Amino acid sequence: MTSAPATITVDTAKLPILLTELRLPTVARLWPDFAAQADREGWPAARFLATLAELELADRARRRIERHLQEARLPPGKTLDCFDFAAVPMLGKAHVMALVAGDGWLDLGKNILIFGPPGGGKTHIAAAIGHALIEGGYRVLFARTSDLVQRLQTARQELALAAAIDKLDKYHLLILDDLSYVQKNQAETSVLFELIAARYERRSILITANQPFGEWDKIFPDKAMTIAAIDRLVHHATIFEMNVDSYRRKAAIARADIIKP
Ligand code: ADP
Ligand code: MG
């Protein structure tokens, strides 16, 4: 006589707690449906497990990118998709695409410097590069240079400048927008030099500025520091000069043309 198969009751009541404890929210959410499907279709246990593991991993990567997009404080809506490269002939799309693919420059702490008059798209392309890099798995922080200088200045007053600069190390790329709006009489900008020196050949910086280097002695406390800062920034750098008419003005003129009879 064969004995009746032992009925094994699986206690699934605790599973939500266990899966939360293990930080597997996707498995916790999806396992009941997949378990039902697996039972119905007679999946091998390994297939069931592998399916859930893969979904968790994919979701985890997506969640990480979402977190990195939030922490980056990028201006919203400024992506490569809506950047019109035809308006900036001196900015090669292929070159920008190679940069956002990473292609090694971030690992070497190389920089990008973007110059041009107001309205030419510097902030837009800087944010778009940041956005694309985050989607590629890098970490980026976007800041108006004057805001960051102020933060570092406060840190220095609290004798915590080195720690504040160290904290920025987690970002592969630091975007300093509108460097030329920083004036040495507004804030003590030697903190900016400290930042540039600390990241030199280790971590990348992207700078946008209306004024090319000639005007930078208005930013730093003295000429020697200006030269030292420029020297470190340009040593390994891609420089884009976006000498185009204001995109804002062109757009306004185009709108006016449409309205005109
Ligand atoms: P800048 O930082 O050089 O002053 P912005 O990046 O702020 O200029 O550009 C001004 C406005 O024009 C923004 O709304 C930006 O999205 C838009 N813009 C500028 N250049 C382009 C471009 N080539 N394609 C699409 N939009 C652009
Ligand atoms: Mg700008």
mmCIF file of C-alpha atoms and ligand atoms in Angstrom:
data_model
loop_
_atom_site.group_PDB
_atom_site.id
_atom_site.type_symbol
_atom_site.label_atom_id
_atom_site.label_comp_id
_atom_site.label_asym_id
_atom_site.label_seq_id
_atom_site.Cartn_x
_atom_site.Cartn_y
_atom_site.Cartn_z
ATOM 1 C CA MET A 1 0.000 0.000 0.000
ATOM 2 C CA THR A 2 1.366 3.402 -0.940
ATOM 3 C CA SER A 3 1.174 6.084 1.619
ATOM 4 C CA ALA A 4 -0.746 9.186 0.810
ATOM 5 C CA PRO A 5 1.480 12.036 -0.327
ATOM 6 C CA ALA A 6 2.295 14.329 2.532
ATOM 7 C CA THR A 7 0.559 17.592 2.130
ATOM 8 C CA ILE A 8 3.013 20.305 2.757
ATOM 9 C CA THR A 9 1.348 23.516 3.686
ATOM 10 C CA VAL A 10 3.473 26.489 2.877
ATOM 11 C CA ASP A 11 2.966 29.404 5.184
ATOM 12 C CA THR A 12 2.962 32.354 2.842
ATOM 13 C CA ALA A 13 1.483 34.751 5.355
ATOM 14 C CA LYS A 14 4.929 35.865 6.455
ATOM 15 C CA LEU A 15 6.254 36.349 2.937
ATOM 16 C CA PRO A 16 5.470 40.062 2.630
ATOM 17 C CA ILE A 17 7.445 40.723 5.813
ATOM 18 C CA LEU A 18 10.342 38.509 4.742
ATOM 19 C CA LEU A 19 10.526 40.049 1.287
ATOM 20 C CA THR A 20 10.386 43.561 2.692
ATOM 21 C CA GLU A 21 13.126 42.664 5.143
ATOM 22 C CA LEU A 22 15.189 41.385 2.208
ATOM 23 C CA ARG A 23 14.409 44.609 0.279
ATOM 24 C CA LEU A 24 12.734 42.815 -2.598
ATOM 25 C CA PRO A 25 9.679 44.998 -3.225
ATOM 26 C CA THR A 26 9.195 43.831 -6.797
ATOM 27 C CA VAL A 27 9.199 40.175 -5.800
ATOM 28 C CA ALA A 28 6.821 41.029 -2.960
ATOM 29 C CA ARG A 29 4.454 42.704 -5.400
ATOM 30 C CA LEU A 30 4.625 40.205 -8.233
ATOM 31 C CA TRP A 31 5.107 36.779 -6.714
ATOM 32 C CA PRO A 32 1.397 35.923 -6.159
ATOM 33 C CA ASP A 33 0.514 36.404 -9.836
ATOM 34 C CA PHE A 34 3.602 34.582 -11.039
ATOM 35 C CA ALA A 35 3.066 31.789 -8.540
ATOM 36 C CA ALA A 36 -0.473 31.337 -9.846
ATOM 37 C CA GLN A 37 0.779 31.310 -13.424
ATOM 38 C CA ALA A 38 3.598 28.896 -12.572
ATOM 39 C CA ASP A 39 1.136 26.511 -10.864
ATOM 40 C CA ARG A 40 -1.273 26.759 -13.760
ATOM 41 C CA GLU A 41 1.328 26.192 -16.458
ATOM 42 C CA GLY A 42 3.540 23.789 -14.535
ATOM 43 C CA TRP A 43 6.696 25.961 -14.560
ATOM 44 C CA PRO A 44 9.817 24.426 -13.100
ATOM 45 C CA ALA A 45 10.635 26.086 -9.775
ATOM 46 C CA ALA A 46 13.885 27.454 -11.232
ATOM 47 C CA ARG A 47 12.017 29.341 -13.927
ATOM 48 C CA PHE A 48 9.717 30.894 -11.344
ATOM 49 C CA LEU A 49 12.638 32.007 -9.208
ATOM 50 C CA ALA A 50 14.707 33.295 -12.136
ATOM 51 C CA THR A 51 11.769 35.289 -13.506
ATOM 52 C CA LEU A 52 11.218 37.085 -10.211
ATOM 53 C CA ALA A 53 14.941 37.682 -9.683
ATOM 54 C CA GLU A 54 15.298 39.265 -13.114
ATOM 55 C CA LEU A 55 12.292 41.526 -12.590
ATOM 56 C CA GLU A 56 13.621 42.662 -9.211
ATOM 57 C CA LEU A 57 16.981 43.479 -10.733
ATOM 58 C CA ALA A 58 15.477 45.452 -13.620
ATOM 59 C CA ASP A 59 13.260 47.405 -11.227
ATOM 60 C CA ARG A 60 16.169 48.051 -8.920
ATOM 61 C CA ALA A 61 18.177 49.598 -11.762
ATOM 62 C CA ARG A 62 15.204 51.760 -12.718
ATOM 63 C CA ARG A 63 14.683 52.881 -9.117
ATOM 64 C CA ARG A 64 18.345 53.784 -8.794
ATOM 65 C CA ILE A 65 18.216 55.948 -11.923
ATOM 66 C CA GLU A 66 15.068 57.663 -10.665
ATOM 67 C CA ARG A 67 16.816 58.418 -7.375
ATOM 68 C CA HIS A 68 19.836 59.785 -9.205
ATOM 69 C CA LEU A 69 17.632 61.954 -11.424
ATOM 70 C CA GLN A 70 15.989 63.425 -8.336
ATOM 71 C CA GLU A 71 19.185 64.113 -6.451
ATOM 72 C CA ALA A 72 20.754 65.757 -9.547
ATOM 73 C CA ARG A 73 18.414 68.789 -9.396
ATOM 74 C CA LEU A 74 18.508 69.201 -13.155
ATOM 75 C CA PRO A 75 16.281 71.888 -14.645
ATOM 76 C CA PRO A 76 13.236 69.955 -15.853
ATOM 77 C CA GLY A 77 12.554 69.173 -19.477
ATOM 78 C CA LYS A 78 16.030 70.000 -20.825
ATOM 79 C CA THR A 79 16.979 66.796 -22.581
ATOM 80 C CA LEU A 80 18.849 65.841 -25.735
ATOM 81 C CA ASP A 81 15.556 64.801 -27.344
ATOM 82 C CA CYS A 82 14.355 68.397 -27.421
ATOM 83 C CA PHE A 83 17.709 70.006 -28.178
ATOM 84 C CA ASP A 84 17.933 71.343 -31.708
ATOM 85 C CA PHE A 85 21.504 70.689 -32.824
ATOM 86 C CA ALA A 86 20.868 72.466 -36.116
ATOM 87 C CA ALA A 87 20.638 75.743 -34.181
ATOM 88 C CA VAL A 88 24.210 75.301 -32.915
ATOM 89 C CA PRO A 89 26.354 74.231 -35.874
ATOM 90 C CA MET A 90 29.568 74.420 -33.829
ATOM 91 C CA LEU A 91 28.283 71.750 -31.440
ATOM 92 C CA GLY A 92 28.618 68.377 -33.145
ATOM 93 C CA LYS A 93 25.822 66.000 -32.255
ATOM 94 C CA ALA A 94 28.115 63.002 -32.742
ATOM 95 C CA HIS A 95 30.623 64.547 -30.338
ATOM 96 C CA VAL A 96 27.960 65.127 -27.677
ATOM 97 C CA MET A 97 26.591 61.600 -28.163
ATOM 98 C CA ALA A 98 30.092 60.171 -27.653
ATOM 99 C CA LEU A 99 30.435 62.208 -24.452
ATOM 100 C CA VAL A 100 27.134 61.014 -23.014
ATOM 101 C CA ALA A 101 28.113 57.438 -23.765
ATOM 102 C CA GLY A 102 30.764 58.044 -21.101
ATOM 103 C CA ASP A 103 33.664 56.925 -23.298
ATOM 104 C CA GLY A 104 36.175 57.081 -20.468
ATOM 105 C CA TRP A 105 36.383 60.809 -19.823
ATOM 106 C CA LEU A 106 34.477 60.629 -16.538
ATOM 107 C CA ASP A 107 36.778 57.947 -15.204
ATOM 108 C CA LEU A 108 39.736 60.230 -15.878
ATOM 109 C CA GLY A 109 38.127 63.304 -14.331
ATOM 110 C CA LYS A 110 38.143 65.237 -17.599
ATOM 111 C CA ASN A 111 36.037 68.395 -17.895
ATOM 112 C CA ILE A 112 33.661 70.106 -20.277
ATOM 113 C CA LEU A 113 33.636 73.887 -20.639
ATOM 114 C CA ILE A 114 30.788 75.552 -22.482
ATOM 115 C CA PHE A 115 31.016 79.223 -23.418
ATOM 116 C CA GLY A 116 28.605 81.474 -25.206
ATOM 117 C CA PRO A 117 26.287 84.455 -24.914
ATOM 118 C CA PRO A 118 23.032 84.265 -22.938
ATOM 119 C CA GLY A 119 20.205 82.308 -24.494
ATOM 120 C CA GLY A 120 22.444 80.170 -26.683
ATOM 121 C CA GLY A 121 21.494 76.891 -25.043
ATOM 122 C CA LYS A 122 24.385 76.359 -22.598
ATOM 123 C CA THR A 123 22.196 75.437 -19.642
ATOM 124 C CA HIS A 124 20.011 73.268 -21.856
ATOM 125 C CA ILE A 125 22.859 71.229 -23.317
ATOM 126 C CA ALA A 126 24.601 70.971 -19.924
ATOM 127 C CA ALA A 127 21.434 69.628 -18.296
ATOM 128 C CA ALA A 128 20.819 67.311 -21.252
ATOM 129 C CA ILE A 129 24.317 65.848 -20.957
ATOM 130 C CA GLY A 130 23.728 65.361 -17.228
ATOM 131 C CA HIS A 131 20.381 63.695 -17.826
ATOM 132 C CA ALA A 132 21.788 61.282 -20.400
ATOM 133 C CA LEU A 133 24.736 60.374 -18.181
ATOM 134 C CA ILE A 134 22.412 59.553 -15.289
ATOM 135 C CA GLU A 135 20.439 57.270 -17.557
ATOM 136 C CA GLY A 136 23.735 55.621 -18.395
ATOM 137 C CA GLY A 137 24.310 54.905 -14.695
ATOM 138 C CA TYR A 138 26.444 57.879 -13.639
ATOM 139 C CA ARG A 139 25.739 60.300 -10.819
ATOM 140 C CA VAL A 140 25.482 64.008 -11.534
ATOM 141 C CA LEU A 141 24.777 67.185 -9.575
ATOM 142 C CA PHE A 142 23.579 70.346 -11.286
ATOM 143 C CA ALA A 143 24.047 73.625 -9.437
ATOM 144 C CA ARG A 144 24.053 77.305 -10.133
ATOM 145 C CA THR A 145 27.663 78.122 -9.395
ATOM 146 C CA SER A 146 26.742 80.993 -7.071
ATOM 147 C CA ASP A 147 24.515 78.697 -4.972
ATOM 148 C CA LEU A 148 27.226 76.106 -4.627
ATOM 149 C CA VAL A 149 29.841 78.730 -3.776
ATOM 150 C CA GLN A 150 27.542 79.986 -1.059
ATOM 151 C CA ARG A 151 27.055 76.485 0.335
ATOM 152 C CA LEU A 152 30.792 75.839 0.356
ATOM 153 C CA GLN A 153 31.398 79.216 1.946
ATOM 154 C CA THR A 154 28.989 78.334 4.755
ATOM 155 C CA ALA A 155 30.736 74.994 5.152
ATOM 156 C CA ARG A 156 34.048 76.787 5.443
ATOM 157 C CA GLN A 157 32.714 79.050 8.175
ATOM 158 C CA GLU A 158 31.720 75.891 10.003
ATOM 159 C CA LEU A 159 35.218 74.485 9.410
ATOM 160 C CA ALA A 160 33.706 71.746 7.269
ATOM 161 C CA LEU A 161 34.863 72.731 3.785
ATOM 162 C CA ALA A 162 36.949 69.611 3.156
ATOM 163 C CA ALA A 163 34.055 67.390 4.220
ATOM 164 C CA ALA A 164 31.632 69.315 1.983
ATOM 165 C CA ILE A 165 33.970 68.932 -0.990
ATOM 166 C CA ASP A 166 34.475 65.232 -0.201
ATOM 167 C CA LYS A 167 30.727 64.754 -0.179
ATOM 168 C CA LEU A 168 30.575 65.960 -3.778
ATOM 169 C CA ASP A 169 32.957 63.170 -4.768
ATOM 170 C CA LYS A 170 30.058 60.773 -5.151
ATOM 171 C CA TYR A 171 29.030 62.709 -8.249
ATOM 172 C CA HIS A 172 30.944 61.659 -11.343
ATOM 173 C CA LEU A 173 30.018 64.996 -12.868
ATOM 174 C CA LEU A 174 29.404 68.318 -11.186
ATOM 175 C CA ILE A 175 27.657 70.829 -13.426
ATOM 176 C CA LEU A 176 28.492 74.401 -12.435
ATOM 177 C CA ASP A 177 26.072 76.563 -14.358
ATOM 178 C CA ASP A 178 26.778 80.250 -14.965
ATOM 179 C CA LEU A 179 30.240 80.445 -13.511
ATOM 180 C CA SER A 180 30.679 84.007 -14.713
ATOM 181 C CA TYR A 181 27.816 85.241 -12.524
ATOM 182 C CA VAL A 182 29.980 84.583 -9.508
ATOM 183 C CA GLN A 183 31.757 87.732 -8.421
ATOM 184 C CA LYS A 184 34.570 87.797 -5.964
ATOM 185 C CA ASN A 185 33.002 90.726 -4.149
ATOM 186 C CA GLN A 186 29.786 88.750 -3.605
ATOM 187 C CA ALA A 187 31.325 85.757 -1.958
ATOM 188 C CA GLU A 188 34.722 84.452 -1.082
ATOM 189 C CA THR A 189 35.339 82.384 -4.197
ATOM 190 C CA SER A 190 38.545 80.699 -3.095
ATOM 191 C CA VAL A 191 36.209 77.844 -2.070
ATOM 192 C CA LEU A 192 35.525 77.424 -5.774
ATOM 193 C CA PHE A 193 39.232 77.067 -6.372
ATOM 194 C CA GLU A 194 39.448 74.497 -3.566
ATOM 195 C CA LEU A 195 36.684 72.522 -5.273
ATOM 196 C CA ILE A 196 38.356 72.668 -8.692
ATOM 197 C CA ALA A 197 41.707 71.670 -7.210
ATOM 198 C CA ALA A 198 40.177 68.800 -5.227
ATOM 199 C CA ARG A 199 38.481 67.302 -8.277
ATOM 200 C CA TYR A 200 41.435 67.799 -10.620
ATOM 201 C CA GLU A 201 42.176 64.608 -12.598
ATOM 202 C CA ARG A 202 39.779 62.642 -10.382
ATOM 203 C CA ARG A 203 36.234 63.848 -10.834
ATOM 204 C CA SER A 204 34.746 65.765 -13.744
ATOM 205 C CA ILE A 205 33.296 69.265 -13.819
ATOM 206 C CA LEU A 206 31.124 70.799 -16.506
ATOM 207 C CA ILE A 207 31.149 74.587 -16.495
ATOM 208 C CA THR A 208 28.965 76.980 -18.407
ATOM 209 C CA ALA A 209 29.911 80.636 -18.632
ATOM 210 C CA ASN A 210 28.985 83.683 -20.653
ATOM 211 C CA GLN A 211 32.520 84.986 -20.414
ATOM 212 C CA PRO A 212 35.579 83.182 -21.685
ATOM 213 C CA PHE A 213 38.727 83.003 -19.573
ATOM 214 C CA GLY A 214 39.785 86.592 -20.199
ATOM 215 C CA GLU A 215 37.152 87.808 -17.748
ATOM 216 C CA TRP A 216 37.735 85.226 -15.049
ATOM 217 C CA ASP A 217 39.926 87.409 -12.869
ATOM 218 C CA LYS A 218 36.652 88.986 -11.804
ATOM 219 C CA ILE A 219 35.691 85.649 -10.263
ATOM 220 C CA PHE A 220 38.695 84.619 -8.201
ATOM 221 C CA PRO A 221 40.372 86.662 -5.457
ATOM 222 C CA ASP A 222 43.675 87.125 -7.292
ATOM 223 C CA LYS A 223 45.359 86.577 -10.622
ATOM 224 C CA ALA A 224 47.475 83.660 -9.470
ATOM 225 C CA MET A 225 44.398 81.762 -8.330
ATOM 226 C CA THR A 226 42.568 82.566 -11.565
ATOM 227 C CA ILE A 227 45.438 81.169 -13.605
ATOM 228 C CA ALA A 228 45.731 78.105 -11.374
ATOM 229 C CA ALA A 229 41.990 77.413 -11.661
ATOM 230 C CA ILE A 230 41.924 77.808 -15.447
ATOM 231 C CA ASP A 231 45.048 75.677 -15.759
ATOM 232 C CA ARG A 232 43.449 72.763 -13.902
ATOM 233 C CA LEU A 233 40.134 73.055 -15.708
ATOM 234 C CA VAL A 234 41.531 73.146 -19.231
ATOM 235 C CA HIS A 235 44.301 70.583 -18.778
ATOM 236 C CA HIS A 236 41.927 67.758 -19.743
ATOM 237 C CA ALA A 237 38.879 69.420 -21.205
ATOM 238 C CA THR A 238 36.506 69.554 -24.109
ATOM 239 C CA ILE A 239 35.626 73.153 -24.865
ATOM 240 C CA PHE A 240 32.466 74.117 -26.713
ATOM 241 C CA GLU A 241 32.025 77.682 -27.892
ATOM 242 C CA MET A 242 28.357 78.244 -28.565
ATOM 243 C CA ASN A 243 28.562 81.569 -30.287
ATOM 244 C CA VAL A 244 25.007 81.643 -31.530
ATOM 245 C CA ASP A 245 22.180 84.116 -31.365
ATOM 246 C CA SER A 246 19.896 83.780 -28.416
ATOM 247 C CA TYR A 247 17.540 80.886 -28.974
ATOM 248 C CA ARG A 248 14.995 82.720 -26.834
ATOM 249 C CA ARG A 249 15.167 85.770 -29.064
ATOM 250 C CA LYS A 250 14.993 83.692 -32.251
ATOM 251 C CA ALA A 251 11.982 81.827 -30.887
ATOM 252 C CA ALA A 252 10.294 85.110 -29.980
ATOM 253 C CA ILE A 253 10.950 86.522 -33.461
ATOM 254 C CA ALA A 254 9.616 83.330 -35.056
ATOM 255 C CA ARG A 255 6.452 83.608 -32.956
ATOM 256 C CA ALA A 256 6.056 87.245 -33.953
ATOM 257 C CA ASP A 257 6.388 86.237 -37.623
ATOM 258 C CA ILE A 258 3.593 83.731 -37.242
ATOM 259 C CA ILE A 259 1.348 86.317 -35.622
ATOM 260 C CA LYS A 260 2.081 88.934 -38.286
ATOM 261 C CA PRO A 261 -0.508 88.989 -41.078
HETATM 262 P P1 ADP B 1 21.902 79.837 -21.845
HETATM 263 O O1 ADP B 1 22.093 78.941 -20.692
HETATM 264 O O2 ADP B 1 23.025 79.763 -22.848
HETATM 265 O O3 ADP B 1 21.609 81.249 -21.449
HETATM 266 P P2 ADP B 1 19.498 78.280 -22.216
HETATM 267 O O4 ADP B 1 20.032 76.905 -22.258
HETATM 268 O O5 ADP B 1 18.854 78.717 -20.950
HETATM 269 O O6 ADP B 1 20.616 79.332 -22.641
HETATM 270 O O7 ADP B 1 18.486 78.479 -23.436
HETATM 271 C C1 ADP B 1 17.455 79.441 -23.436
HETATM 272 C C2 ADP B 1 16.137 78.784 -23.847
HETATM 273 O O8 ADP B 1 16.190 78.369 -25.192
HETATM 274 C C3 ADP B 1 15.828 77.563 -23.034
HETATM 275 O O9 ADP B 1 14.424 77.461 -22.882
HETATM 276 C C4 ADP B 1 16.354 76.409 -23.907
HETATM 277 O O10 ADP B 1 15.625 75.216 -23.667
HETATM 278 C C5 ADP B 1 16.096 76.950 -25.295
HETATM 279 N N1 ADP B 1 17.126 76.504 -26.223
HETATM 280 C C6 ADP B 1 18.342 77.075 -26.403
HETATM 281 N N2 ADP B 1 19.033 76.465 -27.371
HETATM 282 C C7 ADP B 1 18.252 75.469 -27.818
HETATM 283 C C8 ADP B 1 18.405 74.463 -28.828
HETATM 284 N N3 ADP B 1 19.511 74.389 -29.594
HETATM 285 N N4 ADP B 1 17.378 73.606 -29.012
HETATM 286 C C9 ADP B 1 16.256 73.688 -28.271
HETATM 287 N N5 ADP B 1 16.044 74.619 -27.303
HETATM 288 C C10 ADP B 1 17.037 75.500 -27.074
HETATM 289 MG MG MG B 2 22.072 79.420 -18.672
#
